[in-house]
Amino acid sequence: MGSDSKMVHSPMVTYASMLSLLSLCPPFVILLWYTMVHADGSVLQTWDYLRLNGLEGFIKIWPKPTATAWKLIASYAAFEAALQLWLPGKRVEGPISPAGNRPVYKANGVLAYAVTLVTYLGLWWFGIFNPTIVYDHLGEIYSALIFGSFVFCIFLYIKGQVAPSSTDSGSTGNVIIDFYWGMELYPRIGKNFDIKVFTNCRFGMMSWAVLAVTYCIKQYETNGKVADSMLVNTILMLVYVTKFFWWEAGYWNTMDIAHDRAGFYICWGCLVWVPSIYTSPGMYLVNHPVHLGVQLSLYILLAGILCVYINYDCDRQRQEFRRTNGKSLVWGKAPSKINASYTTTTGETKTSILLTSGWWGLARHFHYVPEILGAFFWTVPALFDHFLPYFYVVFLTILLFDRAKRDDDRCKSK
């Protein structure tokens, strides 16, 4: 992302957005958790509290990272790192990078996902570890993640300066931009441990599933039963995360991995923002069980599953199309395509083909539509008493609009 990141917006806007995200995201994570867990999900209640108590009040509700929180995070991170390194998987090559490197991965995401969930549920089932501990220490965990991930991003910055893993790295000459957008495209520890696969997939996306299950168990332990709204939310989130791991090797070809460098934007985002914001509808439902009834539950569930499937099928069509160099059938017919040739920074002429039929014939970034709708369907079981559970849907919409623009600009410059 490095150099082209700054051309998307003017330098002024870039600075403003970087500095505001660096300063506003951490307190927002804490405020969201506090509102969901301690202020009945009501933004107004939190607002009133802050208006009365000011900065001092805010500092008072910010939980201190405790030893328990650090222990939980460390054991989870170590477990996921071990699975990433040691579980068997198919060798997969990523796309060729701007500097001509081709990263090699071990695709064991589905296995790691299955082992994680089975282990977590097994520990609970056999009374070895109770996931409600995670919920009860959630504020401290988020607080620890905020500070810990910040330190981790500083480590990435220093590593990029001192010991980059590949030639896909370099400085823009600006400390803030380097820290925010990252120095390295493919940082690794040793030869095999890919840092971005760990932060984005194995820590970030995996924590989404683990926390979804945690919220469900917490409601069960508190009320002796799980509300249908919570079930619909948990099932749909798990379907989505399952889809992600099923398609993980495809994800390694996307903007996040192949274009965005490993800095605050991606890594802090995956280590902190994903576990806290993406799981927030479930966090809200823990203390707000809604009774939907069988019929409505099934309707929402089916609509959500359909959205996740369409989202998957869009990506699958494009992947097959690229893999077969445009020779695959799309909806039973030969696909229509655009041949685009462009010149790289080194002066080479390259061609790429763009799919313009199937789902991709409906709109340029059609796969974002079912993604946003899917998020809506796993949030709608919360109904409409409060706005906050819908924050993720709103955030996702803004994120994907921005991503679509960045993608379009990149294609245009090609």
Short mmCIF file of C-alpha atoms in Angstrom, two decimals:
data_model
loop_
_atom_site.label_atom_id
_atom_site.label_comp_id
_atom_site.label_asym_id
_atom_site.label_seq_id
_atom_site.Cartn_x
_atom_site.Cartn_y
_atom_site.Cartn_z
CA MET A 1 0.00 0.00 0.00
CA GLY A 2 2.95 2.24 0.93
CA SER A 3 3.37 4.72 -1.86
CA ASP A 4 -0.05 4.56 -3.51
CA SER A 5 -1.88 4.99 -0.20
CA LYS A 6 -1.09 8.67 -0.08
CA MET A 7 -2.36 9.43 -3.57
CA VAL A 8 -5.92 8.31 -2.91
CA HIS A 9 -6.64 11.39 -0.81
CA SER A 10 -4.82 14.73 -0.49
CA PRO A 11 -1.92 14.78 2.03
CA MET A 12 -3.98 16.95 4.39
CA VAL A 13 -6.90 14.49 4.46
CA THR A 14 -4.49 11.58 4.80
CA TYR A 15 -2.83 13.14 7.85
CA ALA A 16 -6.10 14.12 9.46
CA SER A 17 -7.58 10.65 8.98
CA MET A 18 -4.43 8.88 10.18
CA LEU A 19 -4.04 10.97 13.32
CA SER A 20 -7.75 10.83 14.16
CA LEU A 21 -7.84 7.03 13.76
CA LEU A 22 -4.68 6.62 15.85
CA SER A 23 -6.17 8.76 18.63
CA LEU A 24 -9.90 7.97 18.43
CA CYS A 25 -10.09 4.22 17.79
CA PRO A 26 -8.61 3.08 21.13
CA PRO A 27 -11.03 5.09 23.35
CA PHE A 28 -13.93 4.14 21.06
CA VAL A 29 -13.29 0.41 21.67
CA ILE A 30 -13.53 0.99 25.44
CA LEU A 31 -16.65 3.20 25.14
CA LEU A 32 -18.37 0.59 22.96
CA TRP A 33 -17.61 -2.19 25.47
CA TYR A 34 -18.69 -0.01 28.41
CA THR A 35 -21.96 0.95 26.70
CA MET A 36 -22.82 -2.62 25.69
CA VAL A 37 -21.95 -4.20 29.02
CA HIS A 38 -22.53 -1.49 31.65
CA ALA A 39 -24.84 1.12 30.11
CA ASP A 40 -27.61 -1.12 28.78
CA GLY A 41 -26.46 -0.58 25.18
CA SER A 42 -27.65 3.01 25.34
CA VAL A 43 -25.45 5.64 23.70
CA LEU A 44 -27.44 8.34 25.55
CA GLN A 45 -26.68 6.80 28.93
CA THR A 46 -22.95 6.78 28.21
CA TRP A 47 -23.17 10.31 26.80
CA ASP A 48 -24.91 11.55 29.95
CA TYR A 49 -22.28 9.85 32.12
CA LEU A 50 -19.43 11.48 30.17
CA ARG A 51 -21.15 14.87 30.16
CA LEU A 52 -21.44 14.78 33.95
CA ASN A 53 -18.05 13.25 34.74
CA GLY A 54 -15.87 14.46 31.89
CA LEU A 55 -12.41 13.10 31.16
CA GLU A 56 -11.99 11.94 34.75
CA GLY A 57 -15.12 9.79 34.42
CA PHE A 58 -13.81 8.33 31.17
CA ILE A 59 -10.48 7.43 32.77
CA LYS A 60 -12.42 5.80 35.61
CA ILE A 61 -14.34 3.45 33.27
CA TRP A 62 -11.21 2.52 31.27
CA PRO A 63 -10.27 -0.90 32.73
CA LYS A 64 -6.66 -1.56 33.66
CA PRO A 65 -5.10 -4.48 31.77
CA THR A 66 -4.92 -7.20 34.42
CA ALA A 67 -2.75 -10.29 34.79
CA THR A 68 -5.80 -12.45 33.96
CA ALA A 69 -6.34 -10.52 30.71
CA TRP A 70 -2.70 -10.86 29.68
CA LYS A 71 -2.76 -14.57 30.50
CA LEU A 72 -5.89 -15.17 28.42
CA ILE A 73 -4.49 -13.21 25.46
CA ALA A 74 -1.06 -14.86 25.68
CA SER A 75 -2.41 -18.41 25.85
CA TYR A 76 -4.82 -17.76 22.98
CA ALA A 77 -2.10 -16.15 20.82
CA ALA A 78 0.38 -18.93 21.57
CA PHE A 79 -2.22 -21.60 20.78
CA GLU A 80 -3.10 -19.99 17.43
CA ALA A 81 0.57 -19.46 16.54
CA ALA A 82 1.30 -23.11 17.28
CA LEU A 83 -1.61 -24.27 15.10
CA GLN A 84 -0.48 -21.99 12.27
CA LEU A 85 3.05 -23.41 12.40
CA TRP A 86 2.43 -27.08 13.12
CA LEU A 87 -0.86 -28.14 11.60
CA PRO A 88 -0.47 -29.72 8.16
CA GLY A 89 -1.71 -27.78 5.15
CA LYS A 90 -1.45 -27.50 1.39
CA ARG A 91 1.33 -25.29 -0.01
CA VAL A 92 -0.22 -22.20 -1.59
CA GLU A 93 1.51 -19.44 -3.51
CA GLY A 94 0.34 -15.86 -3.16
CA PRO A 95 0.28 -13.31 -5.99
CA ILE A 96 3.58 -11.89 -7.27
CA SER A 97 4.37 -8.72 -5.34
CA PRO A 98 5.41 -5.34 -6.81
CA ALA A 99 9.06 -6.21 -6.10
CA GLY A 100 8.67 -9.57 -7.83
CA ASN A 101 8.44 -11.79 -4.74
CA ARG A 102 5.95 -14.62 -4.49
CA PRO A 103 5.00 -15.48 -0.88
CA VAL A 104 4.42 -19.13 -0.02
CA TYR A 105 1.80 -20.09 2.59
CA LYS A 106 0.60 -23.21 4.33
CA ALA A 107 -3.18 -23.37 3.98
CA ASN A 108 -4.34 -24.93 7.25
CA GLY A 109 -7.01 -22.39 8.20
CA VAL A 110 -10.01 -24.73 8.22
CA LEU A 111 -8.15 -27.22 10.39
CA ALA A 112 -6.97 -24.49 12.80
CA TYR A 113 -10.54 -23.17 12.99
CA ALA A 114 -12.00 -26.62 13.74
CA VAL A 115 -9.32 -27.40 16.35
CA THR A 116 -9.84 -23.99 18.02
CA LEU A 117 -13.62 -24.31 18.35
CA VAL A 118 -13.55 -27.98 19.39
CA THR A 119 -10.86 -27.22 22.01
CA TYR A 120 -12.71 -24.18 23.35
CA LEU A 121 -16.06 -25.97 23.60
CA GLY A 122 -14.33 -29.08 24.99
CA LEU A 123 -12.65 -27.08 27.77
CA TRP A 124 -16.07 -25.67 28.71
CA TRP A 125 -17.94 -28.97 28.38
CA PHE A 126 -15.50 -30.84 30.62
CA GLY A 127 -15.39 -28.01 33.16
CA ILE A 128 -11.69 -27.26 32.61
CA PHE A 129 -12.17 -23.64 31.59
CA ASN A 130 -15.30 -21.51 31.64
CA PRO A 131 -15.59 -19.09 28.69
CA THR A 132 -17.65 -16.72 30.88
CA ILE A 133 -14.28 -15.73 32.38
CA VAL A 134 -13.45 -14.17 29.00
CA TYR A 135 -16.70 -12.18 29.01
CA ASP A 136 -16.26 -11.08 32.62
CA HIS A 137 -12.77 -9.75 31.83
CA LEU A 138 -13.65 -8.38 28.41
CA GLY A 139 -12.90 -4.73 29.25
CA GLU A 140 -9.48 -5.63 30.63
CA ILE A 141 -8.79 -7.84 27.61
CA TYR A 142 -9.64 -5.01 25.18
CA SER A 143 -7.54 -2.61 27.23
CA ALA A 144 -4.58 -5.00 27.16
CA LEU A 145 -5.06 -5.57 23.42
CA ILE A 146 -5.09 -1.81 22.77
CA PHE A 147 -1.74 -1.29 24.50
CA GLY A 148 -0.19 -4.61 23.54
CA SER A 149 -1.02 -4.20 19.84
CA PHE A 150 0.37 -0.68 19.86
CA VAL A 151 3.67 -2.07 21.12
CA PHE A 152 3.43 -4.83 18.49
CA CYS A 153 3.03 -2.18 15.73
CA ILE A 154 6.13 -0.38 17.05
CA PHE A 155 7.96 -3.73 16.82
CA LEU A 156 6.79 -4.08 13.18
CA TYR A 157 8.03 -0.55 12.43
CA ILE A 158 11.45 -1.27 13.93
CA LYS A 159 11.65 -4.67 12.22
CA GLY A 160 10.83 -2.99 8.88
CA GLN A 161 13.69 -0.54 9.44
CA VAL A 162 16.27 -3.00 10.73
CA ALA A 163 15.47 -6.49 9.42
CA PRO A 164 12.84 -6.62 6.65
CA SER A 165 11.81 -10.12 5.54
CA SER A 166 11.70 -9.35 1.82
CA THR A 167 12.43 -6.59 -0.69
CA ASP A 168 8.75 -5.59 -0.49
CA SER A 169 9.45 -3.05 2.19
CA GLY A 170 10.69 0.47 2.52
CA SER A 171 10.12 3.84 4.10
CA THR A 172 8.18 6.80 2.77
CA GLY A 173 10.51 9.01 4.80
CA ASN A 174 7.65 9.91 7.13
CA VAL A 175 7.50 8.25 10.55
CA ILE A 176 3.71 8.62 10.99
CA ILE A 177 2.90 7.25 7.55
CA ASP A 178 5.39 4.39 7.98
CA PHE A 179 3.92 3.48 11.37
CA TYR A 180 0.31 3.78 10.18
CA TRP A 181 0.53 2.09 6.77
CA GLY A 182 3.45 -0.18 7.66
CA MET A 183 6.94 -0.79 6.32
CA GLU A 184 6.74 -4.38 5.08
CA LEU A 185 4.31 -6.11 2.78
CA TYR A 186 5.16 -9.64 3.92
CA PRO A 187 6.83 -9.57 7.35
CA ARG A 188 7.78 -12.98 8.71
CA ILE A 189 9.41 -14.37 11.81
CA GLY A 190 11.88 -16.95 10.60
CA LYS A 191 11.08 -18.44 7.22
CA ASN A 192 7.62 -19.85 7.88
CA PHE A 193 5.75 -17.72 10.39
CA ASP A 194 3.81 -15.14 8.40
CA ILE A 195 2.87 -12.20 10.65
CA LYS A 196 -0.06 -10.94 8.56
CA VAL A 197 -1.67 -14.39 8.34
CA PHE A 198 -1.37 -14.51 12.13
CA THR A 199 -2.76 -11.04 12.90
CA ASN A 200 -5.50 -10.95 10.25
CA CYS A 201 -6.66 -14.55 10.09
CA ARG A 202 -5.55 -16.55 13.11
CA PHE A 203 -5.83 -13.88 15.79
CA GLY A 204 -8.40 -11.48 14.36
CA MET A 205 -10.91 -13.60 12.45
CA MET A 206 -10.51 -16.55 14.82
CA SER A 207 -11.29 -14.34 17.83
CA TRP A 208 -14.55 -13.35 16.13
CA ALA A 209 -15.72 -16.97 16.24
CA VAL A 210 -14.33 -17.55 19.75
CA LEU A 211 -16.09 -14.46 21.12
CA ALA A 212 -19.37 -15.26 19.34
CA VAL A 213 -19.35 -18.63 21.13
CA THR A 214 -18.31 -16.91 24.39
CA TYR A 215 -21.30 -14.55 24.33
CA CYS A 216 -23.64 -17.45 23.65
CA ILE A 217 -22.23 -19.46 26.57
CA LYS A 218 -22.33 -16.42 28.86
CA GLN A 219 -26.05 -15.95 28.16
CA TYR A 220 -26.65 -19.66 28.77
CA GLU A 221 -24.74 -19.64 32.07
CA THR A 222 -26.55 -16.48 33.23
CA ASN A 223 -30.12 -17.31 32.20
CA GLY A 224 -30.04 -21.10 31.97
CA LYS A 225 -31.07 -20.84 28.30
CA VAL A 226 -30.05 -19.20 25.04
CA ALA A 227 -32.54 -16.82 23.40
CA ASP A 228 -33.38 -17.50 19.75
CA SER A 229 -32.02 -14.04 18.85
CA MET A 230 -28.64 -15.00 20.30
CA LEU A 231 -28.69 -18.33 18.45
CA VAL A 232 -29.42 -16.65 15.11
CA ASN A 233 -26.65 -14.10 15.72
CA THR A 234 -24.09 -16.73 16.76
CA ILE A 235 -24.94 -19.17 13.95
CA LEU A 236 -24.71 -16.47 11.25
CA MET A 237 -21.42 -15.11 12.58
CA LEU A 238 -20.00 -18.63 12.69
CA VAL A 239 -21.25 -19.34 9.15
CA TYR A 240 -19.49 -16.18 8.00
CA VAL A 241 -16.22 -16.99 9.78
CA THR A 242 -16.38 -20.59 8.52
CA LYS A 243 -16.77 -19.21 4.99
CA PHE A 244 -13.73 -17.01 5.62
CA PHE A 245 -11.49 -19.91 6.65
CA TRP A 246 -12.82 -22.10 3.86
CA TRP A 247 -11.74 -19.35 1.47
CA GLU A 248 -8.64 -18.22 3.40
CA ALA A 249 -6.20 -18.96 0.58
CA GLY A 250 -8.31 -16.67 -1.62
CA TYR A 251 -8.10 -13.96 1.04
CA TRP A 252 -4.31 -14.01 0.64
CA ASN A 253 -4.84 -12.56 -2.86
CA THR A 254 -6.89 -9.61 -1.62
CA MET A 255 -5.99 -5.99 -0.98
CA ASP A 256 -5.47 -6.60 2.77
CA ILE A 257 -2.64 -9.05 2.20
CA ALA A 258 -1.29 -8.32 -1.28
CA HIS A 259 -1.36 -4.49 -1.20
CA ASP A 260 -1.70 -3.15 2.35
CA ARG A 261 1.52 -3.25 4.32
CA ALA A 262 1.70 -4.54 7.89
CA GLY A 263 1.25 -1.41 10.00
CA PHE A 264 -1.19 0.08 12.49
CA TYR A 265 -4.00 0.22 9.91
CA ILE A 266 -4.11 -3.51 9.23
CA CYS A 267 -2.46 -5.12 12.25
CA TRP A 268 -3.88 -3.03 15.08
CA GLY A 269 -7.19 -3.22 13.25
CA CYS A 270 -7.15 -7.03 13.19
CA LEU A 271 -5.82 -7.46 16.73
CA VAL A 272 -8.17 -4.98 18.44
CA TRP A 273 -10.91 -3.62 16.15
CA VAL A 274 -12.06 -7.03 14.83
CA PRO A 275 -12.48 -8.74 18.25
CA SER A 276 -14.24 -5.71 19.74
CA ILE A 277 -16.29 -4.05 16.98
CA TYR A 278 -17.08 -6.98 14.68
CA THR A 279 -18.43 -9.09 17.54
CA SER A 280 -20.39 -6.23 19.15
CA PRO A 281 -23.94 -7.31 18.13
CA GLY A 282 -23.38 -10.52 20.13
CA MET A 283 -21.90 -8.54 23.02
CA TYR A 284 -25.12 -6.50 23.15
CA LEU A 285 -27.39 -9.57 22.99
CA VAL A 286 -25.80 -11.18 26.09
CA ASN A 287 -27.78 -8.87 28.41
CA HIS A 288 -30.63 -8.16 26.00
CA PRO A 289 -32.16 -11.50 25.03
CA VAL A 290 -34.84 -10.86 22.41
CA HIS A 291 -37.53 -13.46 21.71
CA LEU A 292 -38.09 -13.62 17.96
CA GLY A 293 -40.18 -16.78 17.63
CA VAL A 294 -39.39 -19.75 15.38
CA GLN A 295 -40.70 -18.30 12.12
CA LEU A 296 -38.90 -14.95 12.27
CA SER A 297 -35.71 -16.64 13.49
CA LEU A 298 -35.73 -18.99 10.51
CA TYR A 299 -36.41 -16.18 8.03
CA ILE A 300 -33.49 -14.12 9.34
CA LEU A 301 -31.25 -17.19 9.48
CA LEU A 302 -32.01 -18.22 5.89
CA ALA A 303 -31.61 -14.67 4.56
CA GLY A 304 -28.26 -14.35 6.36
CA ILE A 305 -26.97 -17.72 5.13
CA LEU A 306 -28.01 -16.82 1.57
CA CYS A 307 -26.03 -13.55 1.80
CA VAL A 308 -22.91 -15.31 3.07
CA TYR A 309 -23.26 -17.88 0.29
CA ILE A 310 -23.60 -15.21 -2.44
CA ASN A 311 -20.59 -13.38 -0.99
CA TYR A 312 -18.61 -16.64 -1.16
CA ASP A 313 -19.85 -17.45 -4.67
CA CYS A 314 -18.78 -14.00 -5.97
CA ASP A 315 -15.26 -14.57 -4.73
CA ARG A 316 -15.26 -18.13 -6.03
CA GLN A 317 -16.32 -17.02 -9.54
CA ARG A 318 -13.52 -14.48 -9.71
CA GLN A 319 -10.95 -16.92 -8.34
CA GLU A 320 -11.87 -19.66 -10.81
CA PHE A 321 -11.86 -17.12 -13.63
CA ARG A 322 -8.33 -16.01 -12.71
CA ARG A 323 -7.08 -19.53 -12.07
CA THR A 324 -8.20 -20.75 -15.50
CA ASN A 325 -7.17 -17.49 -17.19
CA GLY A 326 -10.74 -16.72 -18.22
CA LYS A 327 -11.58 -20.23 -19.48
CA SER A 328 -14.01 -21.19 -16.69
CA LEU A 329 -17.77 -21.18 -17.14
CA VAL A 330 -19.72 -18.53 -15.25
CA TRP A 331 -23.37 -19.42 -14.64
CA GLY A 332 -23.04 -22.09 -17.33
CA LYS A 333 -21.78 -19.71 -20.02
CA ALA A 334 -18.40 -18.50 -21.26
CA PRO A 335 -17.60 -15.35 -19.27
CA SER A 336 -17.33 -11.86 -20.71
CA LYS A 337 -14.15 -10.04 -19.75
CA ILE A 338 -12.02 -6.95 -20.17
CA ASN A 339 -8.35 -7.27 -21.08
CA ALA A 340 -6.37 -4.51 -19.37
CA SER A 341 -2.71 -3.87 -20.06
CA TYR A 342 -0.66 -1.61 -17.83
CA THR A 343 2.95 -0.63 -17.18
CA THR A 344 4.55 -1.40 -13.81
CA THR A 345 6.83 0.96 -11.85
CA THR A 346 9.82 -0.86 -13.36
CA GLY A 347 8.53 -0.21 -16.88
CA GLU A 348 7.29 -3.74 -17.65
CA THR A 349 4.06 -4.14 -19.60
CA LYS A 350 1.61 -6.56 -18.01
CA THR A 351 -1.95 -7.60 -18.75
CA SER A 352 -4.71 -8.57 -16.37
CA ILE A 353 -8.19 -9.81 -17.14
CA LEU A 354 -11.30 -8.53 -15.39
CA LEU A 355 -14.45 -10.60 -15.13
CA THR A 356 -17.61 -8.77 -16.26
CA SER A 357 -20.28 -11.47 -16.13
CA GLY A 358 -21.98 -13.57 -13.44
CA TRP A 359 -22.20 -11.68 -10.15
CA TRP A 360 -19.50 -9.35 -11.48
CA GLY A 361 -21.76 -8.37 -14.36
CA LEU A 362 -24.32 -6.93 -11.94
CA ALA A 363 -22.04 -4.24 -10.45
CA ARG A 364 -18.37 -3.50 -10.04
CA HIS A 365 -18.08 -4.42 -6.37
CA PHE A 366 -21.20 -6.54 -6.13
CA HIS A 367 -19.71 -8.89 -3.51
CA TYR A 368 -19.84 -6.05 -0.97
CA VAL A 369 -23.66 -6.00 -1.14
CA PRO A 370 -24.22 -9.48 0.36
CA GLU A 371 -21.40 -8.80 2.84
CA ILE A 372 -23.17 -5.71 4.22
CA LEU A 373 -26.55 -7.46 4.16
CA GLY A 374 -25.10 -10.47 5.98
CA ALA A 375 -23.88 -8.16 8.76
CA PHE A 376 -27.34 -6.60 8.89
CA PHE A 377 -29.00 -10.01 9.30
CA TRP A 378 -26.80 -11.09 12.20
CA THR A 379 -27.47 -7.75 13.89
CA VAL A 380 -31.23 -7.51 13.29
CA PRO A 381 -32.05 -10.13 16.00
CA ALA A 382 -31.24 -7.28 18.43
CA LEU A 383 -34.23 -5.44 16.92
CA PHE A 384 -34.31 -1.66 17.14
CA ASP A 385 -34.30 -0.52 20.77
CA HIS A 386 -30.76 0.82 20.40
CA PHE A 387 -28.63 2.05 17.54
CA LEU A 388 -25.28 0.82 18.85
CA PRO A 389 -25.55 -2.85 17.79
CA TYR A 390 -25.77 -1.53 14.20
CA PHE A 391 -22.49 0.33 14.46
CA TYR A 392 -20.63 -2.54 12.78
CA VAL A 393 -23.02 -2.49 9.80
CA VAL A 394 -22.47 1.26 9.39
CA PHE A 395 -18.71 0.94 9.83
CA LEU A 396 -18.53 -1.95 7.33
CA THR A 397 -20.47 0.08 4.75
CA ILE A 398 -18.05 3.01 5.08
CA LEU A 399 -15.02 0.67 5.03
CA LEU A 400 -16.19 -1.10 1.86
CA PHE A 401 -17.04 2.18 0.06
CA ASP A 402 -13.52 3.38 0.85
CA ARG A 403 -12.05 0.07 -0.25
CA ALA A 404 -14.05 0.14 -3.50
CA LYS A 405 -12.70 3.64 -4.19
CA ARG A 406 -9.12 2.59 -3.44
CA ASP A 407 -9.55 -0.46 -5.68
CA ASP A 408 -11.03 1.64 -8.50
CA ASP A 409 -8.22 4.19 -8.20
CA ARG A 410 -5.64 1.41 -8.35
CA CYS A 411 -7.28 -0.04 -11.47
CA LYS A 412 -7.50 3.44 -13.01
CA SER A 413 -3.79 4.07 -12.42
CA LYS A 414 -3.05 0.73 -14.09
#
